[in-house]
Coordinates of C-alpha atoms and ligand atoms in Angstrom, one line a residue:
M1 CA -25.0 -8.0 4.8
K2 CA -25.7 -6.3 1.5
F3 CA -22.8 -5.1 -0.5
P4 CA -23.5 -2.9 -3.5
D5 CA -23.8 -4.3 -7.0
G6 CA -20.5 -4.0 -8.8
F7 CA -18.6 -4.1 -5.5
L8 CA -14.9 -4.7 -6.5
W9 CA -13.8 -7.8 -4.6
G10 CA -10.3 -8.9 -5.0
G11 CA -6.7 -9.1 -3.7
A12 CA -3.6 -7.0 -3.5
V13 CA 0.1 -7.3 -3.8
A14 CA 3.1 -5.1 -4.5
A15 CA 5.8 -5.7 -7.2
N16 CA 8.8 -5.8 -4.9
Q17 CA 7.2 -8.2 -2.5
C18 CA 6.2 -10.9 -5.0
E19 CA 7.8 -10.5 -8.5
G20 CA 11.4 -11.4 -7.7
A21 CA 13.5 -11.3 -11.0
Y22 CA 15.2 -8.3 -9.5
N23 CA 17.8 -8.0 -12.2
E24 CA 16.0 -9.5 -15.2
D25 CA 15.1 -8.0 -18.5
G26 CA 16.9 -4.7 -17.9
K27 CA 15.4 -3.9 -14.5
G28 CA 17.6 -1.5 -12.4
L29 CA 18.1 -1.8 -8.7
S30 CA 15.5 -0.4 -6.4
T31 CA 15.7 0.6 -2.8
Q32 CA 14.0 -2.7 -1.9
D33 CA 16.9 -4.7 -3.4
V34 CA 19.3 -3.3 -0.7
T35 CA 17.1 -3.8 2.4
P36 CA 17.3 -7.5 3.2
R37 CA 15.8 -7.1 6.7
G38 CA 12.8 -5.0 5.5
I39 CA 11.7 -1.5 6.4
K40 CA 13.4 -1.2 9.7
G41 CA 16.6 -3.1 8.8
P42 CA 20.0 -1.9 7.5
V43 CA 20.6 -0.7 3.9
T44 CA 23.3 -2.8 2.2
K45 CA 25.6 -1.5 -0.6
E46 CA 24.7 -4.3 -3.0
P47 CA 21.8 -6.8 -3.1
T48 CA 22.7 -9.8 -0.8
S49 CA 21.5 -13.3 -1.3
D50 CA 19.7 -13.3 2.1
N51 CA 17.2 -10.8 0.6
M52 CA 14.0 -12.7 0.1
K53 CA 12.7 -10.1 -2.3
L54 CA 15.2 -10.9 -5.0
V55 CA 13.3 -14.0 -5.8
G56 CA 10.0 -13.1 -4.0
I57 CA 7.5 -15.7 -4.9
D58 CA 8.7 -15.6 -8.5
F59 CA 5.5 -13.9 -9.6
Y60 CA 7.4 -12.5 -12.5
H61 CA 7.5 -16.0 -14.1
R62 CA 4.5 -17.5 -12.5
Y63 CA 1.9 -14.8 -12.8
K64 CA -0.3 -16.8 -15.3
E65 CA -0.7 -19.7 -12.9
D66 CA -1.4 -17.2 -10.0
I67 CA -4.0 -15.2 -11.9
K68 CA -5.8 -18.4 -12.9
L69 CA -6.2 -19.1 -9.2
F70 CA -7.4 -15.5 -8.5
A71 CA -9.9 -15.9 -11.3
E72 CA -11.1 -19.2 -9.7
M73 CA -11.8 -17.3 -6.5
G74 CA -13.9 -14.9 -8.7
F75 CA -11.7 -11.7 -8.3
K76 CA -13.2 -8.7 -9.9
V77 CA -10.1 -6.6 -9.3
F78 CA -6.4 -7.2 -8.6
R79 CA -4.2 -4.6 -7.1
T80 CA -0.5 -4.7 -8.0
S81 CA 2.2 -2.1 -8.5
I82 CA 4.6 -1.3 -11.3
A83 CA 8.2 -1.5 -10.4
W84 CA 9.5 1.9 -11.4
S85 CA 13.0 0.5 -12.0
R86 CA 11.7 -2.0 -14.6
I87 CA 10.5 0.9 -16.6
F88 CA 13.3 3.4 -15.9
P89 CA 16.2 1.4 -14.5
N90 CA 18.1 4.4 -13.2
G91 CA 15.0 6.6 -12.9
D92 CA 16.6 9.5 -14.7
E93 CA 17.0 8.3 -18.3
K94 CA 15.0 9.7 -21.1
E95 CA 13.8 6.4 -22.7
P96 CA 12.0 3.6 -21.0
N97 CA 13.0 0.0 -20.9
E98 CA 10.8 -1.8 -23.5
K99 CA 11.1 -5.2 -21.8
G100 CA 9.7 -3.8 -18.5
L101 CA 6.8 -2.3 -20.3
Q102 CA 6.1 -5.6 -22.1
F103 CA 6.0 -7.5 -18.8
Y104 CA 3.2 -5.3 -17.5
D105 CA 1.4 -5.4 -20.9
D106 CA 1.3 -9.1 -20.6
L107 CA 0.3 -9.1 -17.0
F108 CA -2.6 -6.7 -17.5
D109 CA -3.7 -8.7 -20.6
E110 CA -3.8 -11.9 -18.5
L111 CA -6.0 -10.2 -15.9
L112 CA -8.3 -8.8 -18.5
K113 CA -8.6 -12.2 -20.1
Y114 CA -10.5 -13.3 -17.0
G115 CA -12.4 -10.0 -16.6
I116 CA -10.3 -8.9 -13.7
E117 CA -9.8 -5.2 -13.5
P118 CA -6.2 -4.1 -12.7
L119 CA -5.8 -1.5 -9.9
V120 CA -2.3 -0.2 -10.2
T121 CA -0.1 1.5 -7.6
I122 CA 2.4 3.7 -9.4
S123 CA 4.9 3.8 -6.6
H124 CA 4.8 1.2 -3.8
Y125 CA 7.7 1.4 -1.5
E126 CA 10.3 1.3 -4.2
T127 CA 12.4 4.0 -5.8
P128 CA 15.1 3.4 -8.4
L129 CA 18.2 3.1 -6.2
N130 CA 20.0 5.7 -8.3
L131 CA 17.4 8.3 -7.6
S132 CA 17.8 7.6 -3.9
V133 CA 21.6 7.6 -3.8
Q134 CA 22.3 10.4 -6.3
Y135 CA 19.4 12.7 -5.6
D136 CA 18.4 11.8 -2.0
G137 CA 14.9 10.8 -3.2
W138 CA 12.0 13.1 -2.8
I139 CA 13.9 15.8 -1.0
N140 CA 15.1 16.8 -4.4
R141 CA 12.6 18.6 -6.6
D142 CA 13.9 16.9 -9.7
M143 CA 12.0 13.9 -8.6
I144 CA 8.8 15.5 -9.8
S145 CA 10.0 15.5 -13.4
F146 CA 11.4 11.9 -13.2
Y147 CA 8.0 10.8 -11.8
E148 CA 6.2 12.8 -14.4
R149 CA 8.1 11.0 -17.2
Y150 CA 7.4 7.7 -15.6
V151 CA 3.7 8.3 -15.3
R152 CA 3.3 9.7 -18.8
T153 CA 5.0 6.6 -20.1
I154 CA 2.8 4.1 -18.2
F155 CA -0.4 6.1 -18.8
K156 CA 0.3 6.1 -22.5
R157 CA 1.1 2.5 -22.6
F158 CA -1.5 1.0 -20.3
G159 CA -4.2 3.7 -20.3
G160 CA -6.4 1.4 -22.5
K161 CA -6.1 -1.4 -20.0
V162 CA -6.0 0.1 -16.6
K163 CA -8.7 2.3 -15.3
Y164 CA -7.9 2.5 -11.5
W165 CA -4.6 4.1 -10.4
L166 CA -3.1 5.0 -7.0
T167 CA -0.3 7.6 -7.0
F168 CA 1.8 6.5 -3.9
N169 CA 1.3 3.6 -1.5
E170 CA 0.6 4.7 2.1
I171 CA 2.0 8.2 1.3
N172 CA 1.9 9.2 5.0
S173 CA 4.4 6.5 5.9
V174 CA 7.2 8.7 4.6
L175 CA 6.9 10.4 8.0
H176 CA 8.1 7.2 9.7
E177 CA 10.1 5.4 7.0
P178 CA 11.7 8.1 4.7
F179 CA 14.0 5.7 2.9
L180 CA 11.6 3.0 1.7
S181 CA 8.6 5.3 1.4
G182 CA 10.4 8.4 0.0
G183 CA 13.7 7.1 -1.3
I184 CA 15.4 9.5 1.1
Y185 CA 19.0 8.3 1.4
T186 CA 20.0 10.6 4.3
D187 CA 19.8 8.6 7.4
K188 CA 16.6 9.1 9.4
S189 CA 18.6 10.1 12.5
R190 CA 20.1 13.0 10.6
L191 CA 17.1 14.0 8.5
K192 CA 15.8 17.5 9.3
K193 CA 12.1 18.0 9.7
R194 CA 12.3 20.8 7.2
D195 CA 13.8 18.5 4.5
L196 CA 11.2 15.8 5.3
Y197 CA 8.3 18.2 4.8
Q198 CA 9.9 19.6 1.7
A199 CA 10.1 16.0 0.3
I200 CA 6.4 15.5 1.2
H201 CA 5.5 18.7 -0.6
H202 CA 7.3 17.3 -3.7
E203 CA 5.4 14.1 -3.5
L204 CA 2.1 15.8 -3.1
V205 CA 2.8 18.0 -6.1
A206 CA 3.8 15.0 -8.1
S207 CA 0.6 13.2 -7.0
A208 CA -1.5 16.1 -8.1
L209 CA 0.4 16.3 -11.4
A210 CA -0.2 12.6 -12.0
T211 CA -3.9 13.1 -11.4
K212 CA -4.0 16.0 -13.9
I213 CA -2.0 14.1 -16.5
G214 CA -4.1 10.9 -16.0
H215 CA -7.4 12.8 -16.4
E216 CA -6.1 14.4 -19.6
M217 CA -4.6 11.2 -21.1
M218 CA -7.2 8.7 -19.9
P219 CA -10.7 10.2 -19.8
G220 CA -12.9 8.1 -17.6
C221 CA -10.0 6.8 -15.5
K222 CA -10.1 7.0 -11.7
I223 CA -7.1 8.2 -9.7
G224 CA -6.9 7.8 -6.0
C225 CA -4.5 8.6 -3.1
M226 CA -3.5 5.8 -0.8
I227 CA -3.2 6.3 3.0
L228 CA -2.0 4.1 5.8
S229 CA -5.1 4.3 8.1
M230 CA -4.8 3.6 11.7
P231 CA -7.5 5.0 14.0
I232 CA -5.9 6.7 16.9
Y233 CA -8.1 6.4 20.0
A234 CA -7.5 8.5 23.1
L235 CA -6.2 6.2 25.8
T236 CA -8.5 7.7 28.4
S237 CA -11.3 10.4 28.4
N238 CA -8.8 12.9 29.9
P239 CA -9.0 15.8 27.5
D240 CA -5.2 15.9 27.5
D241 CA -5.2 12.4 25.9
V242 CA -8.0 13.4 23.5
I243 CA -6.0 16.4 22.3
A244 CA -2.8 14.2 22.0
A245 CA -4.8 11.7 19.9
M246 CA -6.2 14.5 17.7
K247 CA -2.7 15.9 17.1
S248 CA -1.3 12.4 16.2
D249 CA -4.3 11.9 13.9
H250 CA -3.7 15.2 12.1
M251 CA -0.3 13.9 10.9
N252 CA -2.2 11.3 8.9
T253 CA -5.4 13.2 7.9
F254 CA -3.1 15.9 6.5
F255 CA -2.3 13.7 3.6
G256 CA -5.9 13.0 2.7
D257 CA -6.8 16.7 3.2
M258 CA -4.1 17.7 0.7
H259 CA -5.4 15.2 -1.9
V260 CA -9.1 15.9 -1.4
R261 CA -9.2 19.6 -0.3
G262 CA -6.1 20.6 -2.2
Q263 CA -4.6 23.0 0.3
Y264 CA -2.5 22.9 3.4
P265 CA -4.8 22.8 6.4
G266 CA -4.6 25.3 9.3
Y267 CA -3.2 22.7 11.7
M268 CA -0.3 22.0 9.4
K269 CA 0.4 25.7 8.9
R270 CA 0.6 26.0 12.7
Y271 CA 2.9 23.0 12.9
F272 CA 5.2 24.5 10.3
R273 CA 5.2 27.8 12.1
E274 CA 6.0 26.3 15.5
N275 CA 8.7 24.1 14.0
N276 CA 10.3 26.8 11.9
I277 CA 9.5 25.0 8.6
Q278 CA 9.1 27.0 5.4
I279 CA 8.0 25.0 2.5
Q280 CA 9.6 26.1 -0.7
M281 CA 6.9 26.4 -3.3
E282 CA 7.3 27.1 -7.0
D283 CA 4.8 29.1 -9.1
G284 CA 1.9 26.9 -10.0
D285 CA 2.3 24.4 -7.1
E286 CA -0.7 25.8 -5.2
E287 CA -3.0 25.8 -8.2
L288 CA -1.9 22.3 -9.1
L289 CA -2.7 21.0 -5.7
R290 CA -6.0 22.9 -5.6
D291 CA -7.3 22.0 -9.1
H292 CA -6.3 18.3 -9.4
T293 CA -7.7 16.5 -6.4
V294 CA -8.4 12.8 -6.4
D295 CA -11.5 10.8 -7.5
F296 CA -11.4 8.5 -4.5
V297 CA -9.5 7.8 -1.3
S298 CA -8.0 4.4 -0.9
F299 CA -6.4 3.1 2.3
S300 CA -4.9 0.1 4.1
Y301 CA -6.3 -1.0 7.4
Y302 CA -4.7 -3.5 9.8
M303 CA -5.1 -2.1 13.2
S304 CA -5.8 0.8 15.5
I305 CA -3.7 2.3 18.2
C306 CA -4.1 4.5 21.3
E307 CA -2.4 7.8 22.1
A308 CA -1.8 9.5 25.5
A309 CA -0.4 12.9 26.5
D310 CA 2.1 11.0 28.6
R311 CA 3.1 7.9 26.7
S312 CA 5.0 6.5 29.7
V313 CA 1.7 5.6 31.4
A314 CA 1.1 2.7 29.0
Q315 CA 3.0 0.1 27.1
A316 CA 4.4 1.3 23.7
G317 CA 2.1 0.0 21.0
E318 CA 3.7 -2.2 18.2
G319 CA 2.3 -1.3 14.9
N320 CA 2.3 -1.0 11.2
L321 CA 5.1 1.5 10.8
M322 CA 3.8 4.0 13.4
G323 CA 3.5 3.6 17.1
G324 CA 1.4 4.9 20.0
V325 CA 0.4 3.1 23.1
T326 CA -1.3 -0.3 23.5
N327 CA -5.1 -0.6 23.7
P328 CA -5.9 -2.7 26.8
Y329 CA -9.1 -3.9 25.2
L330 CA -7.7 -5.5 22.1
K331 CA -6.0 -8.8 21.3
Q332 CA -3.0 -8.8 19.0
S333 CA -1.7 -10.8 16.1
E334 CA 1.5 -12.9 16.3
W335 CA 3.4 -9.7 15.2
G336 CA 1.8 -7.6 17.9
W337 CA -0.7 -5.7 15.7
A338 CA -3.9 -5.0 17.6
I339 CA -6.9 -6.7 16.0
D340 CA -9.8 -4.3 15.8
P341 CA -12.5 -5.0 13.2
Q342 CA -14.7 -2.1 14.5
G343 CA -11.8 0.3 13.8
L344 CA -12.5 -0.4 10.1
R345 CA -16.1 0.8 10.4
Y346 CA -14.9 3.8 12.4
V347 CA -12.3 4.8 9.9
L348 CA -14.7 4.4 6.9
N349 CA -17.1 6.7 8.6
Q350 CA -14.4 9.1 9.7
F351 CA -12.9 9.4 6.2
Y352 CA -16.3 9.7 4.5
D353 CA -17.5 12.4 7.0
R354 CA -14.3 14.3 6.3
W355 CA -13.8 13.9 2.6
Q356 CA -17.1 12.9 1.1
K357 CA -15.3 10.8 -1.5
P358 CA -15.8 7.1 -2.5
L359 CA -13.5 4.9 -0.4
F360 CA -11.6 1.8 -1.4
I361 CA -10.1 -0.6 1.1
V362 CA -7.0 -1.7 -0.8
E363 CA -5.3 -3.6 2.0
N364 CA -6.5 -5.6 5.0
G365 CA -5.5 -9.0 6.3
L366 CA -3.8 -11.1 8.9
G367 CA -0.1 -11.9 8.8
A368 CA 0.3 -15.3 10.5
I369 CA 2.4 -18.4 10.7
D370 CA 0.8 -21.1 8.6
E371 CA 1.3 -24.8 8.7
L372 CA 1.0 -26.9 5.5
V373 CA -0.8 -30.1 6.3
T374 CA -1.6 -33.2 4.3
Q375 CA -5.3 -34.2 4.1
P376 CA -6.6 -37.8 4.0
D377 CA -6.9 -37.5 0.2
G378 CA -3.3 -36.6 -0.1
T379 CA -3.7 -33.0 -1.0
K380 CA -1.9 -30.3 1.0
T381 CA -3.6 -27.3 2.5
V382 CA -3.5 -24.8 5.5
L383 CA -6.4 -24.9 7.9
D384 CA -6.4 -21.1 8.4
D385 CA -9.6 -20.6 10.3
Y386 CA -7.9 -17.8 12.2
R387 CA -7.5 -15.9 8.9
I388 CA -11.1 -16.6 7.9
N389 CA -12.3 -15.3 11.3
Y390 CA -10.2 -12.1 11.0
L391 CA -11.4 -11.3 7.5
R392 CA -15.0 -12.2 8.3
D393 CA -15.0 -9.9 11.3
H394 CA -13.6 -7.1 9.3
L395 CA -16.0 -7.6 6.4
I396 CA -18.9 -7.5 8.8
Q397 CA -17.8 -4.0 9.8
V398 CA -17.4 -3.0 6.2
G399 CA -21.1 -4.0 5.8
E400 CA -22.0 -1.9 8.9
A401 CA -20.2 1.1 7.3
I402 CA -22.1 0.6 4.1
E403 CA -25.3 0.5 6.2
D404 CA -24.1 3.8 7.7
G405 CA -24.2 5.3 4.3
V406 CA -20.5 5.1 3.4
P407 CA -19.9 4.5 -0.4
V408 CA -17.3 1.7 -0.5
M409 CA -16.0 0.9 -4.0
G410 CA -14.3 -2.4 -3.1
Y411 CA -12.1 -4.5 -1.0
T412 CA -8.7 -6.0 -1.9
S413 CA -7.4 -8.3 0.7
W414 CA -3.7 -7.9 1.3
G415 CA -1.2 -10.5 0.1
C416 CA -3.9 -12.6 -1.5
I417 CA -1.1 -15.0 -2.3
D418 CA 1.7 -15.3 0.3
L419 CA 4.5 -12.8 -0.3
V420 CA 7.5 -11.3 1.4
S421 CA 6.5 -9.0 4.2
A422 CA 7.4 -5.3 3.9
S423 CA 8.3 -4.5 7.5
T424 CA 10.5 -7.5 8.2
A425 CA 11.1 -9.1 4.8
E426 CA 10.0 -12.5 6.0
L427 CA 8.0 -15.0 4.2
K428 CA 6.8 -16.7 7.3
K429 CA 4.5 -13.8 7.9
R430 CA 1.8 -15.0 5.5
Y431 CA -1.4 -13.3 4.4
G432 CA -2.6 -15.4 1.5
F433 CA -5.5 -17.5 0.4
I434 CA -2.8 -19.3 -1.5
Y435 CA 0.2 -20.8 0.2
V436 CA 3.6 -20.5 -1.5
D437 CA 6.2 -23.2 -0.6
R438 CA 9.2 -20.9 0.1
N439 CA 11.0 -20.5 3.4
D440 CA 13.1 -17.7 4.9
D441 CA 16.2 -19.7 4.4
G442 CA 15.5 -19.7 0.7
T443 CA 14.4 -23.4 0.5
G444 CA 11.1 -24.5 -1.0
T445 CA 9.7 -25.5 -4.3
L446 CA 7.7 -22.3 -4.9
K447 CA 4.6 -24.6 -5.5
R448 CA 1.3 -23.0 -4.8
Y449 CA -1.4 -24.7 -2.5
K450 CA -5.0 -23.5 -1.8
K451 CA -5.6 -22.8 1.9
K452 CA -9.0 -23.3 3.5
S453 CA -9.6 -19.6 3.2
F454 CA -9.4 -19.9 -0.6
D455 CA -12.9 -21.6 -0.8
W456 CA -14.3 -19.3 1.9
Y457 CA -13.3 -16.1 0.0
K458 CA -14.6 -17.6 -3.3
N459 CA -17.9 -18.1 -1.6
V460 CA -17.9 -14.6 -0.2
I461 CA -17.3 -13.1 -3.6
E462 CA -19.9 -15.4 -5.3
S463 CA -22.5 -14.3 -2.8
N464 CA -21.5 -10.7 -3.0
G465 CA -20.7 -10.7 0.7
E466 CA -23.9 -12.4 1.8
N467 CA -22.2 -15.6 2.9
L468 CA -19.5 -14.5 5.2
Ligands
BG6_1 C1 1.4 -2.1 4.3 C2 2.2 -2.1 3.0 O1 2.1 -1.2 5.2 O2 1.3 -3.2 5.0 C3 2.4 -3.4 2.4 O3 1.5 -1.3 2.0 C4 2.7 -4.4 3.6 O4 3.5 -3.3 1.5 C5 1.5 -4.5 4.5 O5 3.1 -5.6 3.1 C6 1.6 -5.5 5.6 O6 2.8 -5.2 6.3 P1 3.9 -6.4 6.5 O7 5.0 -5.7 7.2 O8 3.2 -7.4 7.4 O9 4.2 -6.9 5.2

């Protein structure tokens, strides 16, 4: 395997899944603070003590210790997000919260001290709660100006430190999880398609606006979109299944097409026509989308899924936010996610063929139950060969895609340190190279322990992917 020189190896987290300190230093409440059961769970009125995210892994206070460990593994890049409600606690105020800005200044300085490049997601599944409750999130066009004020503030403050930016985490997930992805307070069951696609239009305009402003304020910076990728295979070679798979796939590629090609594709115009959806555009929206496309495409990859014209012929597929039918050829993780390393090669080729943009894998990993064991020398660790195997198999396929001619900028393994899961808000679903002693009942010392995969990944980075 030959990875290109300068390949950005590293790890990824999101603020709401690791920072904790949900109400410290002036932070306002976010949508994550009222979803103790995760993405699919109920929304509470107030934060409740069973919400693991309120403390997270206490990254807010322990980030120096954690970054030191990332540096020991040789990270070149670290992906995290900024919690919008630390900067604008209610989202709609005019002046930012200085203490929130200071926290990220310190965090980025700490990364740069070790030569680790920050890669920052501007909005990762959290919206200031006030914007959700009072405005109904992205359904409301005012969100564009709130987001604009937020991005101008963080670009001005961190532009000298952060070169790589992502506008919205897994932007296509709003189709499936409108509250956590789009801050849309209206219950999913009552949400009209028309309103959902209007909200998506607002997000896409905001993303193009952020790209424009970023390029103006930070020459040389790189701004990318971020897509939840999940190859959708036809369950059989029956053309009906192939077309069903194509249609499902369009719902995802649409978001990349908008960010890269800068206009609504024909298949979406048809979908809007057939579903009686008229997108309300304002003057300048089309030009903004067309003229301010992204520098690169980033994406998460965990699994693939199958699609069939008649879904009842197969078992429903469990998945990362979106469903389909189960692939009979693949094994699944403990959480029912199909394990498909070749799907990563497939998606890299597909995305590059389609968009001809550099690609960045900003999430990939295995959520599993880990057991902390004591070794003969008294140190504690996790013997996570299953994780090493998963990551190795996927990296082999990244190497194959690079051989296929796909320009891959980097790879940040998801949850490089254990954190609270997004879908179920559990800590027992662990992804990290570093174990965090915290349990779902709130017990634990929060101490960090290196897993077996820690040294393995260190070696992968040191050899630039030769020693997998
Ligand atoms: C992605 C999200 O969907 O998948 C992350 O961007 C999330 O926030 C990751 O944590 C893994 O999902 P989960 O549910 O296992 O945490």
